[in-house]
Short mmCIF file of C-alpha atoms and ligand atoms in Angstrom, two decimals:
data_model
loop_
_atom_site.label_atom_id
_atom_site.label_comp_id
_atom_site.label_asym_id
_atom_site.label_seq_id
_atom_site.Cartn_x
_atom_site.Cartn_y
_atom_site.Cartn_z
CA UNK V 1 0.00 0.00 0.00
CA UNK V 2 1.22 3.54 -0.72
CA UNK V 3 1.46 5.61 2.45
CA UNK V 4 2.46 9.15 3.33
CA UNK V 5 3.53 10.05 6.86
CA UNK V 6 3.31 13.76 7.66
CA UNK V 7 5.82 14.56 10.41
CA UNK V 8 9.00 12.51 10.78
CA UNK V 9 9.67 12.75 14.50
CA UNK V 10 9.73 9.96 17.10
CA UNK V 11 6.30 8.66 16.12
CA UNK V 12 6.30 9.42 12.39
CA UNK V 13 9.72 7.91 11.76
CA UNK V 14 9.02 4.75 13.74
CA UNK V 15 5.58 4.36 12.17
CA UNK V 16 6.84 4.93 8.64
CA UNK V 17 9.80 2.62 9.10
CA UNK V 18 7.80 -0.24 10.62
CA UNK V 19 5.12 0.05 7.94
CA UNK V 20 7.81 0.02 5.22
CA UNK V 21 9.29 -3.04 6.87
CA UNK V 22 5.97 -4.84 6.48
CA UNK V 23 6.12 -4.27 2.71
CA UNK V 24 4.39 -0.94 2.19
CA UNK V 25 5.66 1.89 0.02
CA UNK V 26 6.17 4.72 2.51
CA UNK V 27 7.16 8.36 2.09
CA UNK V 28 7.91 10.33 5.24
CA UNK V 29 7.54 14.11 5.01
CA UNK V 30 8.90 16.79 7.28
CA UNK V 31 9.21 20.57 7.12
CA UNK V 32 12.61 20.29 8.80
CA UNK V 33 14.96 20.19 5.85
CA UNK V 34 18.05 19.37 7.91
CA UNK V 35 16.26 16.35 9.40
CA UNK V 36 15.25 15.05 5.97
CA UNK V 37 18.77 15.55 4.57
CA UNK V 38 20.22 13.51 7.43
CA UNK V 39 17.66 10.76 6.92
CA UNK V 40 18.36 10.64 3.20
CA UNK V 41 21.98 9.91 4.09
CA UNK V 42 21.00 7.14 6.50
CA UNK V 43 21.82 9.33 9.52
CA UNK V 44 19.05 8.94 12.10
CA UNK V 45 18.28 12.19 13.94
CA UNK V 46 16.93 10.49 17.08
CA UNK V 47 18.18 7.65 19.24
CA UNK V 48 15.81 4.71 19.30
CA UNK V 49 17.16 1.15 19.69
CA UNK V 50 16.98 -0.85 16.45
CA UNK V 51 15.65 2.05 14.38
CA UNK V 52 18.81 2.86 12.45
CA UNK V 53 19.22 -0.65 10.95
CA UNK V 54 15.56 -0.75 10.01
CA UNK V 55 15.62 2.67 8.31
CA UNK V 56 18.77 1.85 6.33
CA UNK V 57 17.46 -1.56 5.24
CA UNK V 58 14.06 -0.31 4.08
CA UNK V 59 15.47 2.81 2.41
CA UNK V 60 17.94 0.61 0.50
CA UNK V 61 15.06 -1.61 -0.60
CA UNK V 62 13.29 1.47 -1.96
CA UNK V 63 10.28 1.08 0.33
CA UNK V 64 11.10 4.07 2.57
CA UNK V 65 11.68 7.58 1.24
CA UNK V 66 12.12 10.97 2.86
CA UNK V 67 11.12 14.33 1.47
CA UNK V 68 10.16 17.89 2.32
CA UNK V 69 7.81 17.90 -0.66
CA UNK V 70 4.31 17.20 0.65
CA UNK V 71 2.76 17.07 -2.83
CA UNK V 72 5.12 14.30 -3.99
CA UNK V 73 4.47 12.23 -0.88
CA UNK V 74 0.70 12.55 -0.83
CA UNK V 75 -0.18 12.42 -4.53
CA UNK V 76 -0.54 8.64 -4.78
CA UNK V 77 -1.00 7.75 -1.13
CA UNK V 78 -3.99 5.63 -0.12
CA UNK V 79 -3.43 6.51 3.54
CA UNK V 80 -2.03 9.82 4.77
CA UNK V 81 -0.95 9.64 8.41
CA UNK V 82 -0.65 12.82 10.45
CA UNK V 83 2.17 12.41 12.99
CA UNK V 84 3.10 16.04 13.71
CA UNK V 85 3.60 17.34 17.23
CA UNK V 86 0.67 18.46 19.37
CA UNK V 87 2.46 20.40 22.12
CA UNK V 88 0.92 22.06 25.11
CA UNK V 89 -0.65 25.42 24.32
CA UNK V 90 1.31 28.14 26.11
CA UNK V 91 -1.64 30.55 26.13
CA UNK V 92 0.82 33.35 25.28
CA UNK V 93 -1.47 36.19 24.22
CA UNK V 94 -4.44 37.66 26.10
CA UNK V 95 -6.91 36.20 23.59
CA UNK V 96 -5.30 32.76 23.98
CA UNK V 97 -5.01 32.80 27.77
CA UNK V 98 -7.86 30.35 28.33
CA UNK V 99 -6.20 27.86 25.96
CA UNK V 100 -3.16 27.43 28.22
CA UNK V 101 -2.60 23.75 28.92
CA UNK V 102 -4.77 22.50 26.05
CA UNK V 103 -3.35 20.62 23.06
CA UNK V 104 -2.05 23.11 20.51
CA UNK V 105 -3.16 21.80 17.13
CA UNK V 106 -1.50 24.44 14.96
CA UNK V 107 0.82 21.86 13.33
CA UNK V 108 -2.13 19.57 12.52
CA UNK V 109 -4.09 22.35 10.80
CA UNK V 110 -1.04 23.61 8.93
CA UNK V 111 -0.20 20.08 7.76
CA UNK V 112 -3.79 19.58 6.56
CA UNK V 113 -3.64 22.83 4.59
CA UNK V 114 -0.40 21.68 2.98
CA UNK V 115 -1.50 18.23 1.92
CA UNK V 116 -5.23 18.79 1.19
CA UNK V 117 -4.79 19.98 -2.43
CA UNK V 118 -2.74 16.88 -3.29
CA UNK V 119 -4.97 14.11 -1.88
CA UNK V 120 -6.05 11.50 -4.38
CA UNK V 121 -9.84 10.88 -4.57
CA UNK V 122 -9.93 7.74 -2.37
CA UNK V 123 -7.24 8.85 0.12
CA UNK V 124 -7.98 8.32 3.80
CA UNK V 125 -6.45 10.76 6.29
CA UNK V 126 -5.46 9.14 9.58
CA UNK V 127 -4.52 11.06 12.73
CA UNK V 128 -1.77 9.29 14.65
CA UNK V 129 -0.82 12.39 16.60
CA UNK V 130 -2.42 12.57 20.04
CA UNK V 131 -5.35 14.95 19.53
CA UNK V 132 -8.31 15.81 21.76
CA UNK V 133 -11.77 14.37 21.12
CA UNK V 134 -13.51 16.40 18.45
CA UNK V 135 -10.36 16.93 16.36
CA UNK V 136 -11.37 14.25 13.87
CA UNK V 137 -14.66 16.04 13.26
CA UNK V 138 -12.92 19.41 12.86
CA UNK V 139 -10.39 17.90 10.46
CA UNK V 140 -13.20 16.32 8.45
CA UNK V 141 -14.87 19.73 8.11
CA UNK V 142 -11.60 21.49 7.31
CA UNK V 143 -10.68 19.01 4.56
CA UNK V 144 -14.15 19.32 3.10
CA UNK V 145 -13.70 23.08 2.96
CA UNK V 146 -10.20 22.86 1.51
CA UNK V 147 -10.96 20.26 -1.17
CA UNK V 148 -14.63 20.91 -1.89
CA UNK V 149 -15.42 17.21 -1.42
CA UNK V 150 -15.75 14.59 1.29
CA UNK V 151 -12.45 13.23 2.57
CA UNK V 152 -12.50 10.19 4.82
CA UNK V 153 -10.78 10.88 8.17
CA UNK V 154 -9.97 8.21 10.76
CA UNK V 155 -8.23 8.23 14.14
CA UNK V 156 -5.52 5.76 14.97
CA UNK V 157 -3.76 6.78 18.20
CA UNK V 158 -0.29 5.43 18.84
CA UNK V 159 0.72 3.75 22.09
CA UNK V 160 4.43 3.13 21.46
CA UNK V 161 6.91 4.21 24.10
CA UNK V 162 10.28 5.75 23.32
CA UNK V 163 13.16 3.40 24.08
CA UNK V 164 11.13 0.36 22.98
CA UNK V 165 9.24 1.93 20.09
CA UNK V 166 10.05 -0.63 17.38
CA UNK V 167 9.07 -3.53 19.57
CA UNK V 168 5.92 -1.73 20.72
CA UNK V 169 4.92 -1.01 17.13
CA UNK V 170 5.65 -4.45 15.74
CA UNK V 171 4.44 -6.52 18.70
CA UNK V 172 1.66 -4.22 19.69
CA UNK V 173 -0.89 -4.95 22.38
CA UNK V 174 -3.75 -3.60 20.30
CA UNK V 175 -4.73 -1.35 17.43
CA UNK V 176 -7.36 1.30 18.06
CA UNK V 177 -9.25 2.69 15.08
CA UNK V 178 -11.74 5.50 15.29
CA UNK V 179 -13.47 5.16 11.96
CA UNK V 180 -16.22 6.99 10.11
CA UNK V 181 -16.60 4.52 7.24
CA UNK V 182 -16.31 0.79 6.58
CA UNK V 183 -13.69 1.58 3.93
CA UNK V 184 -11.39 3.27 6.45
CA UNK V 185 -11.82 0.45 8.96
CA UNK V 186 -11.03 -2.19 6.33
CA UNK V 187 -8.02 -0.44 4.79
CA UNK V 188 -6.43 0.38 8.17
CA UNK V 189 -7.17 -3.15 9.44
CA UNK V 190 -5.43 -4.59 6.39
CA UNK V 191 -2.40 -2.40 7.08
CA UNK V 192 -2.05 -3.67 10.64
CA UNK V 193 -2.85 -7.30 9.86
CA UNK V 194 0.87 -8.34 9.86
CA UNK V 195 1.27 -6.91 13.39
CA UNK V 196 -1.75 -8.67 14.88
CA UNK V 197 -0.91 -12.25 14.02
CA UNK V 198 -0.86 -13.33 17.67
CA UNK V 199 -4.54 -12.57 18.08
CA UNK V 200 -4.00 -9.10 19.43
CA UNK V 201 -7.23 -7.09 19.25
CA UNK V 202 -8.16 -4.51 16.67
CA UNK V 203 -10.61 -2.25 18.41
CA UNK V 204 -12.95 -0.20 16.25
CA UNK V 205 -14.82 2.67 17.88
CA UNK V 206 -15.98 6.21 17.17
CA UNK V 207 -13.28 8.78 16.41
CA UNK V 208 -14.11 10.58 19.69
CA UNK V 209 -13.61 7.40 21.74
CA UNK V 210 -10.35 6.59 19.93
CA UNK V 211 -9.05 10.10 20.54
CA UNK V 212 -10.02 9.93 24.20
CA UNK V 213 -8.53 6.43 24.64
CA UNK V 214 -5.01 7.74 24.10
CA UNK V 215 -5.41 10.48 26.71
CA UNK V 216 -6.99 8.13 29.22
CA UNK V 217 -4.14 5.64 28.80
CA UNK V 218 -1.48 8.29 29.42
CA UNK V 219 -3.42 9.89 32.26
CA UNK V 220 -3.79 6.55 34.05
CA UNK V 221 -0.08 5.72 33.69
CA UNK V 222 0.81 9.20 34.97
CA UNK V 223 -1.59 8.73 37.89
CA UNK V 224 0.19 5.53 38.91
CA UNK V 225 3.54 7.31 38.89
CA UNK V 226 2.31 10.28 40.91
CA UNK V 227 0.55 7.92 43.32
CA UNK V 228 3.65 5.86 44.09
CA UNK V 229 5.75 9.02 44.38
CA UNK V 230 3.35 10.44 46.96
CA UNK V 231 3.51 7.15 48.87
CA UNK V 232 7.33 7.22 48.65
CA UNK V 233 7.39 10.66 50.23
CA UNK V 234 5.14 9.35 52.99
CA UNK V 235 7.49 6.39 53.52
CA UNK V 236 10.39 8.75 54.07
CA UNK V 237 8.50 10.62 56.78
CA UNK V 238 7.44 7.51 58.70
CA UNK V 239 10.61 5.47 58.20
CA UNK V 240 9.14 2.96 55.76
CA UNK V 241 10.80 1.54 52.66
CA UNK V 242 8.83 2.14 49.46
CA UNK V 243 10.52 -0.82 47.77
CA UNK V 244 9.10 -3.15 50.39
CA UNK V 245 5.70 -1.49 50.13
CA UNK V 246 5.84 -1.70 46.34
CA UNK V 247 6.54 -5.41 46.50
CA UNK V 248 3.89 -5.81 49.15
CA UNK V 249 1.21 -4.40 46.86
CA UNK V 250 2.54 -5.53 43.47
CA UNK V 251 1.98 -9.21 44.12
CA UNK V 252 -1.71 -8.48 44.37
CA UNK V 253 -2.89 -9.28 40.87
CA UNK V 254 -5.43 -6.48 41.01
CA UNK V 255 -2.52 -4.03 41.39
CA UNK V 256 0.61 -5.44 39.71
CA UNK V 257 4.03 -3.82 39.41
CA UNK V 258 3.89 -1.78 36.19
CA UNK V 259 4.41 1.97 36.50
CA UNK V 260 4.68 1.79 40.26
CA UNK V 261 8.37 2.67 40.59
CA UNK V 262 9.07 5.77 42.66
CA UNK V 263 11.42 8.35 41.19
CA UNK V 264 11.95 11.95 40.21
CA UNK V 265 8.64 12.32 38.40
CA UNK V 266 7.54 11.65 34.86
CA UNK V 267 8.76 13.71 31.91
CA UNK V 268 8.86 13.30 28.16
CA UNK V 269 6.83 14.73 25.37
CA UNK V 270 3.59 12.93 26.25
CA UNK V 271 2.57 12.44 29.89
CA UNK V 272 2.93 16.04 31.11
CA UNK V 273 1.16 17.63 28.15
CA UNK V 274 -1.50 14.92 27.83
CA UNK V 275 -2.51 15.07 31.50
CA UNK V 276 -2.85 18.85 31.24
CA UNK V 277 -4.71 18.66 27.93
CA UNK V 278 -7.18 16.15 29.39
CA UNK V 279 -7.72 18.35 32.45
CA UNK V 280 -8.25 21.34 30.14
CA UNK V 281 -10.78 19.37 28.12
CA UNK V 282 -12.64 18.34 31.29
CA UNK V 283 -12.79 21.96 32.46
CA UNK V 284 -13.94 23.06 29.02
CA UNK V 285 -16.99 20.78 29.28
CA UNK V 286 -17.83 22.00 32.77
CA UNK V 287 -16.14 19.35 34.93
CA UNK V 288 -13.65 19.87 37.73
CA UNK V 289 -10.72 17.49 37.04
CA UNK V 290 -9.52 17.22 40.65
CA UNK V 291 -7.59 14.01 40.16
CA UNK V 292 -5.84 15.07 36.93
CA UNK V 293 -4.83 18.43 38.43
CA UNK V 294 -3.37 16.64 41.44
CA UNK V 295 -1.47 14.13 39.31
CA UNK V 296 0.13 17.05 37.49
CA UNK V 297 0.85 18.99 40.68
CA UNK V 298 2.35 15.97 42.48
CA UNK V 299 4.58 15.41 39.48
CA UNK V 300 5.72 19.03 39.26
CA UNK V 301 6.74 18.87 42.91
CA UNK V 302 8.40 15.48 42.53
CA UNK V 303 10.68 16.86 39.84
CA UNK V 304 12.24 18.94 42.65
CA UNK V 305 12.68 16.01 45.01
CA UNK V 306 16.45 15.65 44.51
CA UNK V 307 16.98 19.42 44.57
CA UNK V 308 15.35 19.59 48.01
CA UNK V 309 17.40 16.70 49.37
CA UNK V 310 20.58 18.31 48.04
CA UNK V 311 19.63 21.68 49.49
CA UNK V 312 19.03 20.15 52.90
CA UNK V 313 22.20 18.05 52.90
CA UNK V 314 24.39 21.06 52.10
CA UNK V 315 22.44 23.38 54.44
CA UNK V 316 21.60 25.61 51.50
CA UNK V 317 25.26 26.24 50.61
CA UNK V 318 25.21 25.27 46.96
CA UNK V 319 27.22 28.12 45.41
CA UNK V 320 30.53 26.82 44.08
CA UNK V 321 29.69 23.17 44.89
CA UNK V 322 30.41 20.63 42.15
CA UNK V 323 27.68 18.21 41.16
CA UNK V 324 27.89 15.21 38.87
CA UNK V 325 24.63 14.29 37.14
CA UNK V 326 24.14 10.83 35.70
CA UNK V 327 21.24 10.61 33.28
CA UNK V 328 19.61 13.47 31.38
CA UNK V 329 17.02 11.77 29.17
CA UNK V 330 13.55 11.54 30.70
CA UNK V 331 13.97 7.76 30.67
CA UNK V 332 16.59 5.23 29.53
CA UNK V 333 17.14 4.17 25.92
CA UNK V 334 16.12 7.52 24.45
CA UNK V 335 17.84 10.84 23.77
CA UNK V 336 14.60 12.73 24.46
CA UNK V 337 14.98 15.41 27.13
CA UNK V 338 11.61 17.09 26.71
CA UNK V 339 10.27 17.89 30.23
CA UNK V 340 13.06 15.70 31.68
CA UNK V 341 13.40 15.95 35.48
CA UNK V 342 17.20 16.25 35.05
CA UNK V 343 16.66 19.68 33.47
CA UNK V 344 14.69 20.84 36.51
CA UNK V 345 17.66 19.89 38.69
CA UNK V 346 20.19 21.53 36.35
CA UNK V 347 18.20 24.80 36.40
CA UNK V 348 17.92 24.67 40.19
CA UNK V 349 21.65 24.13 40.72
CA UNK V 350 22.74 26.68 38.11
CA UNK V 351 20.49 29.32 39.68
CA UNK V 352 22.32 28.73 42.97
CA UNK V 353 25.79 29.01 41.50
CA UNK V 354 26.74 25.32 41.50
CA UNK V 355 29.07 23.73 38.93
CA UNK V 356 27.67 20.77 37.02
CA UNK V 357 29.26 17.92 35.05
CA UNK V 358 26.82 15.61 33.30
CA UNK V 359 26.89 12.27 31.57
CA UNK V 360 24.19 10.52 29.56
CA UNK V 361 24.81 7.78 26.99
CA UNK V 362 22.56 9.39 24.36
CA UNK V 363 21.06 12.71 25.43
CA UNK V 364 24.14 14.94 25.77
CA UNK V 365 23.71 16.66 22.38
CA UNK V 366 20.12 17.62 23.13
CA UNK V 367 21.12 19.07 26.49
CA UNK V 368 24.09 20.87 24.96
CA UNK V 369 21.72 22.53 22.49
CA UNK V 370 19.91 24.09 25.49
CA UNK V 371 22.69 24.73 28.02
CA UNK V 372 25.80 25.20 25.86
CA UNK V 373 28.94 25.71 27.93
CA UNK V 374 27.11 26.48 31.16
CA UNK V 375 27.70 22.86 32.17
CA UNK V 376 30.44 20.30 31.49
CA UNK V 377 29.73 17.25 29.31
CA UNK V 378 31.76 14.29 30.57
CA UNK V 379 32.76 11.40 28.32
CA UNK V 380 31.97 8.77 30.91
CA UNK V 381 30.04 8.46 34.16
CA UNK V 382 33.33 8.29 36.09
CA UNK V 383 34.74 11.39 34.39
CA UNK V 384 31.69 13.36 35.51
CA UNK V 385 32.57 12.52 39.12
CA UNK V 386 36.01 14.17 39.12
CA UNK V 387 36.13 16.44 42.18
CA UNK V 388 32.35 16.25 42.73
CA UNK V 389 30.77 17.12 46.06
CA UNK V 390 27.90 14.79 45.20
CA UNK V 391 26.38 12.66 42.47
CA UNK V 392 22.72 12.94 41.47
CA UNK V 393 21.11 10.20 39.36
CA UNK V 394 18.09 11.09 37.25
CA UNK V 395 17.76 8.32 34.67
CA UNK V 396 18.01 4.58 35.25
CA UNK V 397 20.31 3.70 32.33
CA UNK V 398 21.58 0.10 32.61
CA UNK V 399 25.22 1.20 32.78
CA UNK V 400 24.61 3.11 36.03
CA UNK V 401 23.38 0.02 37.87
CA UNK V 402 26.71 -1.65 38.72
CA UNK V 403 29.36 1.05 38.90
CA UNK V 404 32.82 0.71 40.45
CA UNK V 405 32.09 2.24 43.84
CA UNK V 406 35.77 2.16 44.86
CA UNK V 407 36.85 4.27 41.90
CA UNK V 408 33.81 6.50 42.27
CA UNK V 409 34.82 7.31 45.81
CA UNK V 410 38.39 8.05 44.74
CA UNK V 411 37.26 10.48 42.09
CA UNK V 412 34.75 12.39 44.23
CA UNK V 413 35.61 15.12 46.70
CA UNK V 414 32.94 13.86 49.04
CA UNK V 415 31.15 10.50 48.66
CA UNK V 416 27.49 11.50 48.58
CA UNK V 417 24.87 10.10 46.22
CA UNK V 418 21.35 11.36 45.56
CA UNK V 419 19.71 8.51 43.71
CA UNK V 420 16.44 9.52 42.05
CA UNK V 421 15.85 6.02 40.70
CA UNK V 422 16.63 3.74 43.67
CA UNK V 423 19.31 1.89 41.73
CA UNK V 424 21.35 0.64 44.67
CA UNK V 425 21.08 -1.41 47.79
CA UNK V 426 21.41 1.11 50.61
CA UNK V 427 23.47 -1.07 52.96
CA UNK V 428 25.86 -2.13 50.22
CA UNK V 429 26.54 1.43 49.19
CA UNK V 430 26.88 2.58 52.81
CA UNK V 431 29.50 -0.16 53.32
CA UNK V 432 31.44 1.42 50.45
CA UNK V 433 31.60 4.61 52.50
CA UNK V 434 28.90 6.65 50.79
CA UNK V 435 26.17 8.80 52.22
CA UNK V 436 23.17 7.74 50.20
CA UNK V 437 19.82 9.40 49.64
CA UNK V 438 17.17 7.65 47.57
CA UNK V 439 13.41 7.93 47.05
CA UNK V 440 11.03 6.63 49.69
CA UNK V 441 13.78 5.07 51.80
CA UNK V 442 15.68 6.26 54.84
CA UNK V 443 19.00 7.94 53.94
CA UNK V 444 22.12 6.08 55.09
CA UNK V 445 25.54 7.35 56.16
CA UNK V 446 28.79 5.39 56.60
CA UNK V 447 28.58 6.10 60.34
CA UNK V 448 25.26 4.18 60.47
CA UNK V 449 27.08 0.90 59.74
CA UNK V 450 26.92 -1.62 62.60
CA UNK V 451 30.20 -1.71 64.56
CA UNK V 452 32.19 -4.93 64.03
P1 NAD Z 1 8.20 15.21 17.23
O1 NAD Z 1 8.25 16.62 17.66
O2 NAD Z 1 9.34 14.31 17.51
O3 NAD Z 1 7.93 15.14 15.65
C1 NAD Z 1 7.01 15.94 14.98
C2 NAD Z 1 7.58 16.25 13.60
O4 NAD Z 1 6.57 16.87 12.80
C3 NAD Z 1 8.76 17.21 13.62
O5 NAD Z 1 9.87 16.61 12.97
C4 NAD Z 1 8.26 18.45 12.86
O6 NAD Z 1 9.28 19.09 12.12
C5 NAD Z 1 7.22 17.81 11.96
N1 NAD Z 1 6.23 18.73 11.40
C6 NAD Z 1 5.57 19.74 12.01
N2 NAD Z 1 4.71 20.33 11.14
C7 NAD Z 1 4.81 19.66 9.97
C8 NAD Z 1 4.17 19.77 8.71
N3 NAD Z 1 3.25 20.71 8.46
N4 NAD Z 1 4.52 18.91 7.73
C9 NAD Z 1 5.46 17.96 7.95
N5 NAD Z 1 6.09 17.80 9.14
C10 NAD Z 1 5.78 18.63 10.14
O7 NAD Z 1 6.86 14.61 17.87
P2 NAD Z 1 6.57 13.10 18.33
O8 NAD Z 1 7.19 12.83 19.65
O9 NAD Z 1 6.85 12.19 17.18
O10 NAD Z 1 5.01 13.18 18.55
C11 NAD Z 1 4.10 13.31 17.47
C12 NAD Z 1 2.69 13.06 17.97
O11 NAD Z 1 2.58 11.71 18.42
C13 NAD Z 1 2.28 13.93 19.15
O12 NAD Z 1 0.91 14.20 19.06
C14 NAD Z 1 2.54 13.03 20.34
O13 NAD Z 1 1.74 13.37 21.45
C15 NAD Z 1 2.16 11.68 19.78
N6 NAD Z 1 2.81 10.53 20.42
C16 NAD Z 1 4.11 10.60 20.77
C17 NAD Z 1 4.72 9.48 21.35
C18 NAD Z 1 6.18 9.52 21.76
O14 NAD Z 1 6.61 8.62 22.47
N7 NAD Z 1 6.96 10.50 21.33
C19 NAD Z 1 3.99 8.31 21.55
C20 NAD Z 1 2.66 8.27 21.14
C21 NAD Z 1 2.08 9.40 20.58
#
């Protein structure tokens, strides 16, 4: 099948590549010329495990093309996927103030204006971007106005997660289609057939329900994270251990373990904006989204959890102190730093005159683009520790899990760790001579060790 993907970011590139890999003829479009030029040379602008090989292989086979020319991409496409960003509305101007927090659809409307004149008569437009309920209907009306005819519009929200996006796309748990016509349902079902061989469900519903499903999924996952973080903070106050509590509840099959790891709060391009957009939508229809507002507020506070521990440990004397930061990406196996908790900590420390050396296996370039030479970019986790007064861990990359504590201690000026991901066993690390703060557990100091 001939497909056009409008927007070649994390979702568009993965979608286009996986659909090319299942034998379709895919053209990915983007307005970012530099991005398209890199892709044409087989240089992948984002880090996503397994993506590079798949792009190169399918491009070489002629099934995957990249262009900035929307007309060329769309002209013969049976399906046109919209995968542009839908960021949070900033509500910048006075007339826009009430839109703050909602999903800003300006890229969706602009994309539609660009491709509408080039749609072939039986093309189906499919929104893969996360868009609020009602967008499908607005897009249907807009395309009718722009083309002077009826254009079929379906919703097909995407549930992949960065860091495991290829696997999530190819071995997906379900496909959700919000269709208006039998034709759209059948064509999109046919497209996904290779990915649903293991009897995974294809769920057909109204466009409004499909659009809402994506927000509800992200809001529920965010709720679990904020919930366990609030419980972790409670554990610290009463001397409990959140890891024990987590295990104590997780074995209950009604609860389970997924998304119940305490930490420094959720980040990324989806959860923060989607929770706020859903709350905005609820308010817009006259509801009071108490739970969603709290999930967001708990998360905003949790992103400061390490900063507050650091502040307290150093009695507020942070000017001139050296901090090593391990992990910048909002989660492991991605280079995405959008809304990453590490950035909250960097801002906090810089504002107080601290010096910062950071290491992340993949996200350094993206952070450098924002902070330039205001911080030091270390080549390895150990290099970041040179002369540090403390280490703060923000992302649970695999390579941070079993470090050489002896060498770490030698490199640091003072052996203090603020672990935002509970990577280590507290007693073990105390026995190596570290003072260790984690999330939802009692801090330990070398002097706490039992006397021999
Ligand atoms: P992104 O910012 O990485 O990519 C969006 C791309 O669209 C950019 O490359 C941009 O240049 C391009 N673009 C903007 N306007 C365009 C136009 N008119 N024509 C062509 N290209 C255009 O965004 P993303 O992370 O891929 O997210 C895209 C959508 O998918 C969002 O709605 C997001 O909420 C949703 N989503 C994201 C994820 C994720 O993990 N990133 C998962 C599921 C759903």
